[in-house]
Amino acid sequence: MGNIVTAINLRKYFPIVGGVFRRKIGDVKAVDGVTFTIKTGETFGLVGESGCGKTTLGKTLIRLLDPTSGKILFDPEGNLPEDPKIGERINNYDISSIKGRKLKSLRRYMQIVYQNPSTSLNPRMLVKDIVAEPLVVQGLAKGKEAEERVLQILERVGLAREHLYRYPHEFSGGQKQRIAIARALITHPKFIVLDEPTSSVDVSVRASLLDLFKELQKKMGLTYLFISHDLSMIEAISDRVAVMYLGKIVEIADPRELFNNPLHPYTQALFSAIPIPDPEVKRERIILGGEPPSPANPPSGCRFHPRCRYAKDICSKQEPALIEVKPGHYVACHLY
Ligand code: SF4
């Protein structure tokens, strides 16, 4: 399996302006130097408290937001070089600063499904036009051909011809999300950011959407970045999971390893809240003190140190690097 996306030291800051002259007085460091790779065909889960930078990271990876610094390597063929330190060759894949026509033509390969389809679908457009829009914008098809392709993709997501000439308000929440998924799939993308895609639908609909994502992945060769704060959802769908805290990735592992053996104190606290179905097994519930600090003024050294029960002197002075402690299990903590 090759790689489809690699982020290298990626940052996304939002300026804070203030004073009479509306000068820049600081930055919200939403994503602050993350490095990781997404393998072709996998579902890469991204989990963390709200406000930790998950959505900003997803949008920056597909260039809906311009990065502040760092590189984003993307290969629609899914054959990125394993080692991102291979000199000038990585620049062939770097999409972090491409613009204009080059960026537009890449967009067909990278799509996003948002949390709430009620706000992401234009209420005044018919389903056939909503789903066809990316095709038309990209100049890939129009008229009858576009309508035929819309119908094919609607059928793939469990809708039918009779839905073509309806408006979004005529559908249930789950069906609206299926329309949003059809719209994301119409250009036959390779990489899709799923940003909390099931959190606005009923629990009963969630399982069917998860099944749909898995089926589409298999049939269409898709790679997903699955963003969620719902750990059970992340466990059910992900091949690997990254845990994010205040703009940083603090741990990456496959879901079983992460759930059974979380190493970072933040991951331990996050996962201690999940009930274990076996009454014989007891797990200590770790309650984190205080609110997460502001990303406009993150703590020095390890960003988790003001809330960490294992914090030692070095933690407030030196930022821990994300290192591989076991095959495939990475953690950023001075305990390892
Ligand atoms: Fe806790 Fe220190 Fe590890 Fe940060 S580096 S998680 S403060 S032990």
CSV table of C-alpha atoms in Angstrom, one decimal, residues 35-210:
chain,number,residue,atom,x,y,z
A,35,THR,CA,3.7,15.6,10.5
A,36,PHE,CA,1.9,12.4,9.5
A,37,THR,CA,1.1,10.2,6.5
A,38,ILE,CA,-2.2,8.8,5.3
A,39,LYS,CA,-1.9,5.5,3.4
A,40,THR,CA,-3.8,4.8,0.2
A,41,GLY,CA,-7.1,3.1,0.8
A,42,GLU,CA,-7.2,3.5,4.6
A,43,THR,CA,-9.5,5.3,6.9
A,44,PHE,CA,-7.4,7.6,9.1
A,45,GLY,CA,-9.3,8.6,12.2
A,46,LEU,CA,-8.7,12.0,13.8
A,47,VAL,CA,-10.0,12.5,17.3
A,48,GLY,CA,-9.8,15.1,20.0
A,49,GLU,CA,-11.8,17.6,22.0
A,50,SER,CA,-13.7,20.3,20.1
A,51,GLY,CA,-11.5,23.3,19.3
A,52,CYS,CA,-8.3,21.1,19.1
A,53,GLY,CA,-7.8,21.9,15.4
A,54,LYS,CA,-9.2,18.7,13.7
A,55,THR,CA,-11.5,20.5,11.2
A,56,THR,CA,-8.9,23.1,10.4
A,57,LEU,CA,-6.4,20.4,9.7
A,58,GLY,CA,-8.8,18.5,7.4
A,59,LYS,CA,-9.6,21.7,5.5
A,60,THR,CA,-6.0,22.7,5.2
A,61,LEU,CA,-5.0,19.2,3.9
A,62,ILE,CA,-7.4,19.6,0.9
A,63,ARG,CA,-6.5,23.3,0.5
A,64,LEU,CA,-9.8,24.8,1.5
A,65,LEU,CA,-7.6,26.8,3.8
A,66,ASP,CA,-4.2,28.0,2.9
A,67,PRO,CA,-1.5,26.7,5.2
A,68,THR,CA,0.7,29.2,7.1
A,69,SER,CA,3.8,27.0,6.6
A,70,GLY,CA,4.8,23.4,6.0
A,71,LYS,CA,4.2,21.0,3.1
A,72,ILE,CA,1.3,19.0,2.0
A,73,LEU,CA,2.2,16.2,-0.4
A,74,PHE,CA,-0.6,14.7,-2.4
A,75,ASP,CA,-0.6,12.1,-5.1
A,76,PRO,CA,-4.0,11.2,-6.6
A,77,GLU,CA,-2.4,7.9,-7.8
A,78,GLY,CA,-1.7,7.1,-4.2
A,79,ASN,CA,2.0,6.4,-4.8
A,80,LEU,CA,3.7,9.0,-2.6
A,81,PRO,CA,7.3,8.1,-1.8
A,82,GLU,CA,7.6,6.4,1.6
A,83,ASP,CA,10.4,8.7,2.8
A,84,PRO,CA,9.3,12.3,2.6
A,85,LYS,CA,13.0,13.4,3.0
A,86,ILE,CA,13.9,12.4,-0.6
A,87,GLY,CA,15.0,15.9,-1.6
A,88,GLU,CA,13.7,17.7,-4.5
A,89,ARG,CA,11.3,14.9,-5.6
A,90,ILE,CA,8.9,15.8,-2.9
A,91,ASN,CA,8.4,19.2,-4.5
A,92,ASN,CA,6.7,17.4,-7.4
A,93,TYR,CA,3.9,16.4,-5.0
A,94,ASP,CA,3.8,19.5,-2.8
A,95,ILE,CA,0.4,21.2,-3.1
A,96,SER,CA,0.8,23.6,-0.2
A,97,SER,CA,1.2,26.7,-2.4
A,98,ILE,CA,-0.3,25.8,-5.8
A,99,LYS,CA,-2.9,28.2,-7.1
A,100,GLY,CA,-5.3,28.9,-9.9
A,101,ARG,CA,-5.9,26.3,-12.6
A,102,LYS,CA,-3.5,23.8,-11.0
A,103,LEU,CA,-5.4,23.9,-7.7
A,104,LYS,CA,-8.8,23.8,-9.4
A,105,SER,CA,-7.9,20.6,-11.4
A,106,LEU,CA,-6.7,18.9,-8.2
A,107,ARG,CA,-10.0,19.7,-6.4
A,108,ARG,CA,-11.8,16.9,-8.2
A,109,TYR,CA,-9.6,14.4,-6.4
A,110,MET,CA,-10.1,15.8,-2.9
A,111,GLN,CA,-13.5,16.4,-1.4
A,112,ILE,CA,-15.2,17.0,2.0
A,113,VAL,CA,-18.4,15.9,3.6
A,114,TYR,CA,-19.5,18.3,6.4
A,115,GLN,CA,-21.2,17.6,9.7
A,116,ASN,CA,-24.5,19.2,8.9
A,117,PRO,CA,-26.0,18.6,5.5
A,118,SER,CA,-28.8,21.1,6.2
A,119,THR,CA,-26.3,24.0,6.0
A,120,SER,CA,-24.0,22.5,3.4
A,121,LEU,CA,-26.8,21.9,0.8
A,122,ASN,CA,-28.3,24.9,-1.0
A,123,PRO,CA,-32.0,24.9,-0.1
A,124,ARG,CA,-33.1,26.6,-3.3
A,125,MET,CA,-31.4,24.0,-5.6
A,126,LEU,CA,-32.8,20.8,-6.9
A,127,VAL,CA,-30.9,17.6,-5.9
A,128,LYS,CA,-29.9,17.0,-9.5
A,129,ASP,CA,-28.2,20.5,-9.6
A,130,ILE,CA,-26.7,20.2,-6.2
A,131,VAL,CA,-25.0,16.9,-7.0
A,132,ALA,CA,-24.0,18.0,-10.5
A,133,GLU,CA,-22.4,21.3,-9.4
A,134,PRO,CA,-18.8,20.0,-9.0
A,135,LEU,CA,-19.0,18.3,-12.4
A,136,VAL,CA,-20.1,21.5,-14.0
A,137,VAL,CA,-17.6,23.7,-12.2
A,138,GLN,CA,-14.8,21.3,-13.1
A,139,GLY,CA,-16.0,21.3,-16.7
A,140,LEU,CA,-16.2,17.4,-16.6
A,141,ALA,CA,-19.8,17.1,-17.9
A,142,LYS,CA,-23.0,19.1,-18.4
A,143,GLY,CA,-26.6,18.7,-19.5
A,144,LYS,CA,-27.9,15.1,-20.1
A,145,GLU,CA,-24.5,13.5,-19.4
A,146,ALA,CA,-24.2,15.3,-16.1
A,147,GLU,CA,-27.8,14.1,-15.1
A,148,GLU,CA,-26.9,10.5,-16.0
A,149,ARG,CA,-23.8,10.6,-13.9
A,150,VAL,CA,-25.8,12.2,-11.0
A,151,LEU,CA,-28.4,9.4,-11.2
A,152,GLN,CA,-25.6,6.7,-11.1
A,153,ILE,CA,-24.0,8.2,-8.1
A,154,LEU,CA,-27.4,8.7,-6.3
A,155,GLU,CA,-28.1,5.1,-6.8
A,156,ARG,CA,-24.7,4.2,-5.3
A,157,VAL,CA,-25.6,6.1,-2.1
A,158,GLY,CA,-29.0,4.5,-1.8
A,159,LEU,CA,-31.2,7.2,-3.5
A,160,ALA,CA,-33.1,7.0,-6.8
A,161,ARG,CA,-34.3,8.7,-10.0
A,162,GLU,CA,-37.4,10.0,-8.2
A,163,HIS,CA,-35.2,12.1,-5.9
A,164,LEU,CA,-33.6,14.1,-8.7
A,165,TYR,CA,-36.3,16.8,-8.9
A,166,ARG,CA,-36.7,17.4,-5.2
A,167,TYR,CA,-35.4,20.1,-2.8
A,168,PRO,CA,-33.2,19.3,0.3
A,169,HIS,CA,-36.0,20.1,2.8
A,170,GLU,CA,-38.1,17.2,1.4
A,171,PHE,CA,-35.5,14.7,2.8
A,172,SER,CA,-34.7,13.3,6.3
A,173,GLY,CA,-31.3,14.1,7.9
A,174,GLY,CA,-29.8,10.7,6.9
A,175,GLN,CA,-31.0,11.2,3.3
A,176,LYS,CA,-29.6,14.7,3.2
A,177,GLN,CA,-26.3,13.4,4.2
A,178,ARG,CA,-26.5,10.8,1.4
A,179,ILE,CA,-27.0,13.7,-1.0
A,180,ALA,CA,-24.0,15.5,0.4
A,181,ILE,CA,-22.0,12.2,0.0
A,182,ALA,CA,-23.2,11.9,-3.6
A,183,ARG,CA,-22.1,15.4,-4.3
A,184,ALA,CA,-18.6,14.7,-2.9
A,185,LEU,CA,-18.3,11.5,-5.0
A,186,ILE,CA,-19.5,12.8,-8.3
A,187,THR,CA,-16.0,13.8,-9.6
A,188,HIS,CA,-14.6,10.4,-8.5
A,189,PRO,CA,-12.3,11.7,-5.9
A,190,LYS,CA,-9.5,9.7,-4.3
A,191,PHE,CA,-9.3,11.4,-0.9
A,192,ILE,CA,-12.3,12.5,1.2
A,193,VAL,CA,-12.4,14.4,4.5
A,194,LEU,CA,-15.4,13.2,6.5
A,195,ASP,CA,-15.9,15.9,9.1
A,196,GLU,CA,-18.1,14.5,11.9
A,197,PRO,CA,-20.3,13.2,9.1
A,198,THR,CA,-22.7,11.3,11.4
A,199,SER,CA,-23.0,13.6,14.3
A,200,SER,CA,-26.2,15.4,13.0
A,201,VAL,CA,-28.2,12.2,12.4
A,202,ASP,CA,-30.1,9.8,14.7
A,203,VAL,CA,-28.2,6.9,16.3
A,204,SER,CA,-30.3,4.5,14.2
A,205,VAL,CA,-29.1,6.2,10.9
A,206,ARG,CA,-25.4,6.3,12.0
A,207,ALA,CA,-24.8,2.6,11.5
A,208,SER,CA,-26.2,2.7,8.0
A,209,LEU,CA,-24.0,5.7,7.1
A,210,LEU,CA,-20.9,3.9,8.4
